[in-house]
Amino acid sequence: MRAVLRRPDFRLLFAGLFFSMTAESMLVLALAIWAKDLTGSDGMAGAAILCVVAPVVFAPLLGVVVDRFRRRPFLIAALVGSAVMLTPLLAVDGREDLWIIFAVAICYGVSYILVSGSLNGLIKEVIPPDLLAEANGALQTVRQGLRLVGPLLGAALYAATKGWGLATLGMAGFLIAAAVIAVLRVREDRPERVESHWLTEVGAGVRHLTGSVPLRRALIGNVISILVFGFSETVFFAFVDQGLHRPPAFIGVLISVQGVGGLLGGLTSPWLIRRVGELSANAIGIALFLPLLLTSLTPNLGLAFATCLISGFGLPYLLVGLMTLMQRTTPAALMGRVSAAMDALISAPQTLAIGFGAVLVELVDFRVLLVVMSAVMAVSALYLWAGRGLTPPSAGAQPGEDELVGDGGAVREREGVV
């Protein structure tokens, strides 16, 4: 990871994203806690998260928009827009304003897709192929590290200010990120406008995902797990409430413990990917959630802390493996659409799962849902592991020292223009 951090261009991008990731680490959980506090309903907490995920239905269309612009200016505009969309939270004063929380959550879901698509494209412009895993690992290390303090900070801000402090700090994070990234200099060519039917452009990302054998297996394997993992957004509120007998905000403590494992997982994810390949890392990441799900059947605070720590390793292994595979195998001109298509095809089942989970948790004991989740995620991990030969390890390949002199200009692959 030291190799990618020696690059001045990545360090600047990294610094800007630190502020936006800080805002993100506070927001989603805090919005769910806010909805739960206003209504007393676990279902409404899950519904707030559902609102964040729901815009993935339109992700392919948003991906077309991303690919029509240069990555850096579009990312800056998306971050500024993210700050603006938080301002209505300052008006929330009681249960009757719950719709504002849901509306902001939907807008945040849209901005997340736009930021993610433009960021994946910008990383591919700035970072050479042999350093992609290191770059993604560095970002995930910070993202997971922020899970140590972000949820607690978000919950504390909400408790102390009833939301206005949360909204203000979130806006500041996105605006500072935009200002820092504005200093970054990247020589980007203007995207070529191809005259084709809009449906052809929208479908280009999906065609690339399904046409690439390793990407297709990664997509199918992750969809299998997401079909039930979305239940966790609501199930763990019930686990904390009914199982551990703690207040809703206590889920922030568990996520912070998970962040300790995530921090270590982010640091070790490039090492793991070089030694086992992206699909294997993806499978290992999903499998590491099983101890948490299984031990939650018999709620125990000590087991909850221990297995949250283990599952924390899994998230960066899963995400870094998936993002690196996507960036490595996707042409630069398609990055926005492929990133958005990946979001849509993975998150659409998650949206349905969150919706079903919000209903089922009110009707079925949360332990039954945990059993179903465990069985399906085990199938997902085995399916991905079976395809490990599609992305073989590269243990002997170390990041190239000749690529370390980043000057902020465009980086070229050996095979062509990134």
CSV table of C-alpha atoms in Angstrom, one decimal:
chain,number,residue,atom,x,y,z
A,1,MET,CA,0.0,0.0,0.0
A,2,ARG,CA,3.0,2.3,0.5
A,3,ALA,CA,3.5,2.3,-3.3
A,4,VAL,CA,0.2,3.9,-4.1
A,5,LEU,CA,0.5,6.4,-1.2
A,6,ARG,CA,3.8,7.7,-2.6
A,7,ARG,CA,1.9,9.1,-5.6
A,8,PRO,CA,1.2,12.8,-5.1
A,9,ASP,CA,-2.0,12.6,-7.2
A,10,PHE,CA,-3.5,9.7,-5.2
A,11,ARG,CA,-2.5,11.4,-1.9
A,12,LEU,CA,-4.5,14.5,-2.9
A,13,LEU,CA,-7.5,12.4,-4.0
A,14,PHE,CA,-7.2,10.3,-0.8
A,15,ALA,CA,-7.2,13.5,1.3
A,16,GLY,CA,-10.4,14.8,-0.3
A,17,LEU,CA,-12.2,11.5,0.0
A,18,PHE,CA,-11.4,11.3,3.7
A,19,PHE,CA,-13.7,14.2,4.3
A,20,SER,CA,-16.6,12.9,2.2
A,21,MET,CA,-16.2,9.4,3.7
A,22,THR,CA,-16.4,10.9,7.1
A,23,ALA,CA,-19.7,12.5,6.2
A,24,GLU,CA,-20.9,9.2,4.7
A,25,SER,CA,-19.9,7.2,7.8
A,26,MET,CA,-22.2,9.3,10.0
A,27,LEU,CA,-25.2,9.7,7.7
A,28,VAL,CA,-26.9,6.4,6.8
A,29,LEU,CA,-27.1,4.8,10.3
A,30,ALA,CA,-28.0,8.2,11.9
A,31,LEU,CA,-30.9,8.6,9.5
A,32,ALA,CA,-32.2,5.2,10.5
A,33,ILE,CA,-31.8,5.9,14.2
A,34,TRP,CA,-33.6,9.3,13.6
A,35,ALA,CA,-36.5,7.5,12.0
A,36,LYS,CA,-36.6,4.9,14.7
A,37,ASP,CA,-36.5,7.6,17.4
A,38,LEU,CA,-39.3,9.6,15.9
A,39,THR,CA,-41.6,6.6,15.4
A,40,GLY,CA,-40.4,3.8,17.7
A,41,SER,CA,-40.6,1.4,14.8
A,42,ASP,CA,-37.8,-1.0,13.6
A,43,GLY,CA,-39.6,-1.1,10.3
A,44,MET,CA,-39.3,2.7,9.9
A,45,ALA,CA,-35.6,2.5,10.6
A,46,GLY,CA,-35.3,-0.1,7.8
A,47,ALA,CA,-37.4,2.0,5.6
A,48,ALA,CA,-35.0,4.9,5.9
A,49,ILE,CA,-32.2,2.7,4.7
A,50,LEU,CA,-34.5,1.4,2.0
A,51,CYS,CA,-34.8,5.0,0.7
A,52,VAL,CA,-31.0,5.3,0.4
A,53,VAL,CA,-30.8,2.1,-1.6
A,54,ALA,CA,-34.0,2.6,-3.7
A,55,PRO,CA,-32.5,4.9,-6.4
A,56,VAL,CA,-30.3,2.1,-7.7
A,57,VAL,CA,-33.3,1.3,-9.9
A,58,PHE,CA,-32.2,4.3,-12.0
A,59,ALA,CA,-28.5,3.6,-11.7
A,60,PRO,CA,-28.0,2.6,-15.4
A,61,LEU,CA,-29.5,5.9,-16.5
A,62,LEU,CA,-27.3,7.8,-14.0
A,63,GLY,CA,-24.3,5.9,-15.3
A,64,VAL,CA,-24.9,7.3,-18.8
A,65,VAL,CA,-24.8,10.8,-17.3
A,66,VAL,CA,-21.5,10.1,-15.6
A,67,ASP,CA,-19.9,8.8,-18.7
A,68,ARG,CA,-20.8,12.0,-20.6
A,69,PHE,CA,-18.4,14.2,-18.5
A,70,ARG,CA,-14.8,14.3,-17.4
A,71,ARG,CA,-14.4,12.5,-14.1
A,72,ARG,CA,-12.8,15.1,-11.9
A,73,PRO,CA,-15.2,18.0,-12.5
A,74,PHE,CA,-18.2,15.7,-12.4
A,75,LEU,CA,-17.1,14.3,-9.0
A,76,ILE,CA,-16.7,17.8,-7.6
A,77,ALA,CA,-20.2,18.7,-8.8
A,78,ALA,CA,-21.6,15.5,-7.3
A,79,LEU,CA,-20.0,16.3,-3.9
A,80,VAL,CA,-21.3,19.8,-3.8
A,81,GLY,CA,-24.8,18.4,-4.7
A,82,SER,CA,-24.5,16.0,-1.8
A,83,ALA,CA,-23.9,18.9,0.6
A,84,VAL,CA,-26.9,20.8,-0.8
A,85,MET,CA,-29.3,17.9,-0.5
A,86,LEU,CA,-28.7,17.7,3.3
A,87,THR,CA,-30.0,21.2,4.0
A,88,PRO,CA,-33.7,20.1,4.4
A,89,LEU,CA,-32.7,18.1,7.5
A,90,LEU,CA,-32.3,21.4,9.3
A,91,ALA,CA,-36.1,21.7,9.2
A,92,VAL,CA,-37.0,18.3,10.9
A,93,ASP,CA,-38.7,19.0,14.1
A,94,GLY,CA,-41.0,16.0,14.9
A,95,ARG,CA,-42.7,12.9,13.7
A,96,GLU,CA,-44.7,14.8,11.1
A,97,ASP,CA,-41.4,15.7,9.4
A,98,LEU,CA,-40.4,12.0,8.9
A,99,TRP,CA,-41.0,12.5,5.1
A,100,ILE,CA,-38.1,14.9,5.0
A,101,ILE,CA,-35.7,12.3,6.3
A,102,PHE,CA,-37.0,9.8,3.7
A,103,ALA,CA,-36.7,12.4,0.9
A,104,VAL,CA,-33.1,13.3,1.9
A,105,ALA,CA,-32.3,9.6,2.1
A,106,ILE,CA,-33.5,9.2,-1.5
A,107,CYS,CA,-31.5,12.2,-2.7
A,108,TYR,CA,-28.4,10.8,-0.9
A,109,GLY,CA,-28.9,7.5,-2.7
A,110,VAL,CA,-28.8,9.3,-6.0
A,111,SER,CA,-25.7,11.3,-5.1
A,112,TYR,CA,-24.0,8.1,-3.9
A,113,ILE,CA,-24.4,6.5,-7.3
A,114,LEU,CA,-23.1,9.6,-9.1
A,115,VAL,CA,-20.1,9.9,-6.7
A,116,SER,CA,-19.3,6.2,-6.9
A,117,GLY,CA,-19.4,6.1,-10.8
A,118,SER,CA,-17.2,9.2,-11.2
A,119,LEU,CA,-14.8,8.1,-8.5
A,120,ASN,CA,-14.2,4.7,-10.0
A,121,GLY,CA,-13.5,6.3,-13.4
A,122,LEU,CA,-11.2,8.9,-11.8
A,123,ILE,CA,-9.2,6.2,-9.9
A,124,LYS,CA,-8.7,4.3,-13.3
A,125,GLU,CA,-7.4,7.6,-14.8
A,126,VAL,CA,-5.0,8.3,-12.0
A,127,ILE,CA,-3.8,4.8,-10.9
A,128,PRO,CA,-2.0,2.3,-13.0
A,129,PRO,CA,-3.5,-1.2,-13.2
A,130,ASP,CA,-0.9,-2.9,-10.9
A,131,LEU,CA,-1.8,-0.5,-8.1
A,132,LEU,CA,-5.6,-0.7,-8.3
A,133,ALA,CA,-5.9,-3.2,-5.4
A,134,GLU,CA,-3.6,-1.0,-3.3
A,135,ALA,CA,-5.6,2.1,-4.1
A,136,ASN,CA,-8.9,0.4,-3.3
A,137,GLY,CA,-7.4,-1.1,-0.2
A,138,ALA,CA,-6.2,2.3,1.1
A,139,LEU,CA,-9.6,3.8,0.6
A,140,GLN,CA,-11.4,0.9,2.2
A,141,THR,CA,-8.9,1.1,5.2
A,142,VAL,CA,-10.0,4.7,5.8
A,143,ARG,CA,-13.7,3.9,5.1
A,144,GLN,CA,-13.6,1.0,7.6
A,145,GLY,CA,-11.5,2.9,10.1
A,146,LEU,CA,-14.1,5.6,10.1
A,147,ARG,CA,-16.7,3.0,11.2
A,148,LEU,CA,-14.9,3.1,14.5
A,149,VAL,CA,-15.9,6.7,15.1
A,150,GLY,CA,-18.4,7.7,12.4
A,151,PRO,CA,-21.5,5.9,13.6
A,152,LEU,CA,-20.8,6.9,17.2
A,153,LEU,CA,-20.2,10.5,16.2
A,154,GLY,CA,-23.4,10.5,14.1
A,155,ALA,CA,-25.4,9.0,17.0
A,156,ALA,CA,-23.8,11.5,19.4
A,157,LEU,CA,-24.5,14.5,17.2
A,158,TYR,CA,-28.1,13.4,16.7
A,159,ALA,CA,-28.6,12.9,20.5
A,160,ALA,CA,-27.0,16.2,21.3
A,161,THR,CA,-28.5,18.4,18.5
A,162,LYS,CA,-31.6,16.3,17.3
A,163,GLY,CA,-30.2,16.4,13.9
A,164,TRP,CA,-29.0,19.9,12.9
A,165,GLY,CA,-25.4,19.2,14.0
A,166,LEU,CA,-25.4,16.0,12.0
A,167,ALA,CA,-26.6,17.8,8.8
A,168,THR,CA,-24.2,20.7,9.3
A,169,LEU,CA,-21.1,18.4,9.8
A,170,GLY,CA,-22.2,16.3,6.8
A,171,MET,CA,-22.5,19.3,4.5
A,172,ALA,CA,-19.0,20.5,5.7
A,173,GLY,CA,-17.5,17.1,4.9
A,174,PHE,CA,-18.8,17.0,1.3
A,175,LEU,CA,-17.8,20.7,0.6
A,176,ILE,CA,-14.3,20.3,1.9
A,177,ALA,CA,-13.9,17.1,-0.2
A,178,ALA,CA,-15.0,19.0,-3.3
A,179,ALA,CA,-12.5,21.8,-2.5
A,180,VAL,CA,-9.6,19.5,-2.0
A,181,ILE,CA,-10.3,17.4,-5.2
A,182,ALA,CA,-10.6,20.7,-7.1
A,183,VAL,CA,-6.8,21.1,-6.6
A,184,LEU,CA,-6.1,17.8,-8.2
A,185,ARG,CA,-4.8,18.1,-11.8
A,186,VAL,CA,-5.7,15.2,-14.1
A,187,ARG,CA,-5.3,15.4,-17.9
A,188,GLU,CA,-8.6,13.9,-19.2
A,189,ASP,CA,-9.7,13.7,-22.7
A,190,ARG,CA,-13.3,14.8,-23.4
A,191,PRO,CA,-15.5,11.8,-23.6
A,192,GLU,CA,-16.5,10.9,-27.1
A,193,ARG,CA,-20.2,11.2,-27.9
A,194,VAL,CA,-21.3,8.1,-29.7
A,195,GLU,CA,-24.5,8.4,-31.7
A,196,SER,CA,-26.6,5.5,-30.6
A,197,HIS,CA,-30.1,4.8,-29.2
A,198,TRP,CA,-30.3,5.8,-25.5
A,199,LEU,CA,-31.3,2.2,-24.7
A,200,THR,CA,-28.1,1.0,-26.2
A,201,GLU,CA,-26.1,3.4,-24.1
A,202,VAL,CA,-28.0,2.5,-20.9
A,203,GLY,CA,-27.4,-1.3,-21.6
A,204,ALA,CA,-23.7,-1.0,-22.4
A,205,GLY,CA,-22.7,-1.5,-18.7
A,206,VAL,CA,-24.9,-4.5,-18.3
A,207,ARG,CA,-23.6,-6.1,-21.5
A,208,HIS,CA,-20.0,-5.7,-20.3
A,209,LEU,CA,-20.8,-7.2,-16.9
A,210,THR,CA,-22.6,-10.2,-18.3
A,211,GLY,CA,-20.1,-10.6,-21.2
A,212,SER,CA,-17.0,-10.9,-18.9
A,213,VAL,CA,-16.9,-14.4,-17.4
A,214,PRO,CA,-15.2,-13.4,-14.1
A,215,LEU,CA,-17.4,-10.3,-13.7
A,216,ARG,CA,-20.5,-12.4,-14.4
A,217,ARG,CA,-19.6,-14.9,-11.7
A,218,ALA,CA,-18.8,-12.1,-9.2
A,219,LEU,CA,-22.2,-10.5,-10.0
A,220,ILE,CA,-24.2,-13.7,-9.6
A,221,GLY,CA,-22.4,-14.7,-6.4
A,222,ASN,CA,-22.9,-11.3,-4.8
A,223,VAL,CA,-26.6,-11.2,-5.9
A,224,ILE,CA,-27.1,-14.5,-4.2
A,225,SER,CA,-25.9,-13.2,-0.9
A,226,ILE,CA,-27.5,-9.7,-1.2
A,227,LEU,CA,-30.9,-11.4,-1.7
A,228,VAL,CA,-30.9,-12.1,2.0
A,229,PHE,CA,-28.1,-9.8,3.4
A,230,GLY,CA,-30.5,-6.9,3.0
A,231,PHE,CA,-32.5,-8.3,5.8
A,232,SER,CA,-29.7,-7.4,8.2
A,233,GLU,CA,-30.5,-3.6,7.9
A,234,THR,CA,-33.7,-4.3,9.9
A,235,VAL,CA,-32.9,-7.7,11.6
A,236,PHE,CA,-30.0,-6.2,13.6
A,237,PHE,CA,-32.2,-3.5,15.0
A,238,ALA,CA,-34.4,-6.3,16.3
A,239,PHE,CA,-31.3,-8.2,17.5
A,240,VAL,CA,-30.1,-5.2,19.5
A,241,ASP,CA,-33.6,-4.5,20.8
A,242,GLN,CA,-35.1,-7.9,21.5
A,243,GLY,CA,-31.9,-10.0,21.8
A,244,LEU,CA,-29.4,-7.7,23.6
A,245,HIS,CA,-32.1,-5.5,25.2
A,246,ARG,CA,-30.2,-2.3,24.3
A,247,PRO,CA,-31.4,1.0,22.8
A,248,PRO,CA,-31.4,1.5,19.0
A,249,ALA,CA,-28.2,3.7,19.2
A,250,PHE,CA,-26.3,0.7,20.5
A,251,ILE,CA,-26.1,-0.6,17.0
A,252,GLY,CA,-23.5,2.1,16.4
A,253,VAL,CA,-21.3,0.5,19.0
A,254,LEU,CA,-21.4,-2.8,17.2
A,255,ILE,CA,-20.6,-1.2,13.9
A,256,SER,CA,-17.7,0.6,15.5
A,257,VAL,CA,-16.4,-2.8,16.7
A,258,GLN,CA,-16.9,-4.1,13.2
A,259,GLY,CA,-14.9,-1.1,12.0
A,260,VAL,CA,-11.8,-2.4,13.9
A,261,GLY,CA,-11.9,-5.6,11.8
A,262,GLY,CA,-12.6,-3.5,8.7
A,263,LEU,CA,-9.5,-1.3,9.3
A,264,LEU,CA,-7.3,-4.4,9.5
A,265,GLY,CA,-9.1,-6.0,6.5
A,266,GLY,CA,-8.5,-2.9,4.4
A,267,LEU,CA,-4.8,-3.0,5.2
A,268,THR,CA,-4.5,-6.7,4.3
A,269,SER,CA,-6.9,-6.8,1.3
A,270,PRO,CA,-4.2,-6.0,-1.4
A,271,TRP,CA,-2.0,-8.7,0.1
A,272,LEU,CA,-4.9,-11.2,0.0
A,273,ILE,CA,-5.9,-10.3,-3.6
A,274,ARG,CA,-2.4,-10.8,-4.8
A,275,ARG,CA,-2.2,-14.2,-3.2
A,276,VAL,CA,-5.7,-15.6,-3.9
A,277,GLY,CA,-7.2,-13.5,-6.7
A,278,GLU,CA,-10.3,-11.2,-6.7
A,279,LEU,CA,-13.0,-13.9,-6.7
A,280,SER,CA,-11.4,-15.8,-3.9
A,281,ALA,CA,-11.1,-12.7,-1.8
A,282,ASN,CA,-14.8,-12.0,-2.6
A,283,ALA,CA,-15.8,-15.5,-1.4
A,284,ILE,CA,-13.7,-15.2,1.8
A,285,GLY,CA,-15.3,-11.8,2.5
A,286,ILE,CA,-18.8,-13.2,2.4
A,287,ALA,CA,-17.9,-16.3,4.4
A,288,LEU,CA,-16.5,-14.1,7.3
A,289,PHE,CA,-20.0,-12.8,7.9
A,290,LEU,CA,-21.3,-16.3,8.8
A,291,PRO,CA,-19.9,-16.4,12.4
A,292,LEU,CA,-21.8,-13.1,13.2
A,293,LEU,CA,-25.1,-14.5,11.7
A,294,LEU,CA,-24.9,-17.9,13.4
A,295,THR,CA,-23.9,-16.7,16.9
A,296,SER,CA,-26.7,-14.0,16.8
A,297,LEU,CA,-29.1,-16.9,17.2
A,298,THR,CA,-28.2,-17.0,20.8
A,299,PRO,CA,-27.7,-13.3,21.7
A,300,ASN,CA,-24.7,-12.6,23.8
A,301,LEU,CA,-22.8,-9.4,24.1
A,302,GLY,CA,-19.3,-10.9,24.1
A,303,LEU,CA,-20.0,-13.1,21.0
A,304,ALA,CA,-21.6,-10.1,19.3
A,305,PHE,CA,-18.4,-8.0,19.8
A,306,ALA,CA,-16.1,-10.9,18.7
A,307,THR,CA,-18.1,-11.8,15.6
A,308,CYS,CA,-18.6,-8.2,14.6
A,309,LEU,CA,-14.8,-7.9,14.6
A,310,ILE,CA,-14.5,-11.0,12.4
A,311,SER,CA,-17.1,-9.8,10.0
A,312,GLY,CA,-15.3,-6.5,9.8
A,313,PHE,CA,-12.5,-8.2,7.9
A,314,GLY,CA,-15.0,-9.5,5.4
A,315,LEU,CA,-16.4,-6.2,4.1
A,316,PRO,CA,-13.2,-4.8,2.7
A,317,TYR,CA,-12.2,-8.2,1.3
A,318,LEU,CA,-15.5,-8.3,-0.6
A,319,LEU,CA,-15.5,-4.7,-1.8
A,320,VAL,CA,-11.8,-4.4,-2.7
A,321,GLY,CA,-12.0,-7.6,-4.6
A,322,LEU,CA,-15.1,-6.6,-6.5
A,323,MET,CA,-14.0,-3.0,-7.2
A,324,THR,CA,-10.5,-4.1,-8.4
A,325,LEU,CA,-11.9,-6.7,-10.7
A,326,MET,CA,-14.4,-4.3,-12.2
A,327,GLN,CA,-11.8,-1.5,-12.7
A,328,ARG,CA,-9.2,-3.9,-14.1
A,329,THR,CA,-11.5,-5.4,-16.7
A,330,THR,CA,-13.5,-2.4,-17.8
A,331,PRO,CA,-12.6,0.2,-20.5
A,332,ALA,CA,-12.3,3.7,-19.1
A,333,ALA,CA,-15.1,5.0,-21.4
A,334,LEU,CA,-17.5,2.6,-19.8
A,335,MET,CA,-16.6,3.0,-16.2
A,336,GLY,CA,-19.6,5.1,-15.2
A,337,ARG,CA,-22.1,2.8,-16.8
A,338,VAL,CA,-20.5,-0.4,-15.6
A,339,SER,CA,-20.2,1.0,-12.1
A,340,ALA,CA,-23.8,2.1,-12.1
A,341,ALA,CA,-24.9,-1.3,-13.6
A,342,MET,CA,-23.0,-3.1,-10.9
A,343,ASP,CA,-24.7,-0.9,-8.3
A,344,ALA,CA,-28.1,-1.6,-9.9
A,345,LEU,CA,-27.8,-5.4,-10.4
A,346,ILE,CA,-26.4,-5.9,-6.8
A,347,SER,CA,-28.4,-3.3,-4.9
A,348,ALA,CA,-31.8,-3.9,-6.6
A,349,PRO,CA,-32.1,-7.3,-4.8
A,350,GLN,CA,-30.8,-5.6,-1.7
A,351,THR,CA,-33.6,-3.0,-2.0
A,352,LEU,CA,-36.2,-5.7,-2.2
A,353,ALA,CA,-34.5,-7.6,0.7
A,354,ILE,CA,-34.6,-4.5,2.9
A,355,GLY,CA,-38.2,-3.9,2.1
A,356,PHE,CA,-39.1,-7.6,2.8
A,357,GLY,CA,-37.0,-7.5,5.9
A,358,ALA,CA,-38.8,-4.4,7.3
A,359,VAL,CA,-42.1,-6.3,6.9
A,360,LEU,CA,-40.9,-9.8,8.0
A,361,VAL,CA,-39.1,-8.6,11.2
A,362,GLU,CA,-42.5,-7.5,12.4
A,363,LEU,CA,-44.1,-10.9,11.6
A,364,VAL,CA,-41.3,-13.5,12.1
A,365,ASP,CA,-38.8,-14.0,14.9
A,366,PHE,CA,-35.5,-12.5,13.9
A,367,ARG,CA,-33.7,-15.8,14.6
A,368,VAL,CA,-35.6,-17.4,11.7
A,369,LEU,CA,-34.4,-14.8,9.4
A,370,LEU,CA,-30.8,-15.2,10.6
A,371,VAL,CA,-30.9,-19.0,9.8
A,372,VAL,CA,-32.1,-18.2,6.2
A,373,MET,CA,-29.5,-15.6,5.8
A,374,SER,CA,-26.7,-17.9,6.9
A,375,ALA,CA,-27.7,-20.7,4.6
A,376,VAL,CA,-28.0,-18.5,1.5
A,377,MET,CA,-24.7,-16.7,2.2
A,378,ALA,CA,-22.9,-20.0,2.6
A,379,VAL,CA,-24.1,-21.0,-0.9
A,380,SER,CA,-22.9,-17.6,-2.3
A,381,ALA,CA,-19.4,-18.0,-0.8
A,382,LEU,CA,-19.1,-21.6,-2.2
A,383,TYR,CA,-20.2,-20.5,-5.7
A,384,LEU,CA,-17.6,-17.7,-5.8
A,385,TRP,CA,-14.8,-20.0,-4.4
A,386,ALA,CA,-15.6,-22.5,-7.2
A,387,GLY,CA,-14.8,-19.9,-9.8
A,388,ARG,CA,-11.4,-18.8,-8.2
A,389,GLY,CA,-9.5,-20.1,-11.3
A,390,LEU,CA,-11.0,-17.2,-13.3
A,391,THR,CA,-9.0,-14.7,-11.3
A,392,PRO,CA,-5.7,-16.4,-10.4
A,393,PRO,CA,-3.4,-15.0,-7.8
A,394,SER,CA,-0.5,-12.8,-8.7
A,395,ALA,CA,1.6,-13.4,-5.6
A,396,GLY,CA,4.9,-13.0,-7.5
A,397,ALA,CA,3.8,-9.6,-9.0
A,398,GLN,CA,4.6,-6.6,-6.9
A,399,PRO,CA,3.4,-3.1,-7.7
A,400,GLY,CA,5.7,-1.5,-10.3
A,401,GLU,CA,8.2,1.0,-9.0
A,402,ASP,CA,8.3,2.6,-12.4
A,403,GLU,CA,4.8,3.9,-11.9
A,404,LEU,CA,5.4,5.7,-8.6
A,405,VAL,CA,6.3,9.1,-10.0
A,406,GLY,CA,2.8,10.5,-10.2
A,407,ASP,CA,2.7,14.0,-11.6
A,408,GLY,CA,-1.1,14.5,-11.7
A,409,GLY,CA,-1.2,13.7,-15.4
A,410,ALA,CA,-3.1,10.9,-17.1
A,411,VAL,CA,-1.7,7.4,-16.5
A,412,ARG,CA,-1.4,5.1,-19.4
A,413,GLU,CA,-1.8,1.3,-19.4
A,414,ARG,CA,0.7,-0.8,-21.2
A,415,GLU,CA,-2.1,-2.0,-23.4
A,416,GLY,CA,-3.5,1.4,-24.3
A,417,VAL,CA,-5.1,4.5,-22.8
A,418,VAL,CA,-6.7,4.0,-19.4
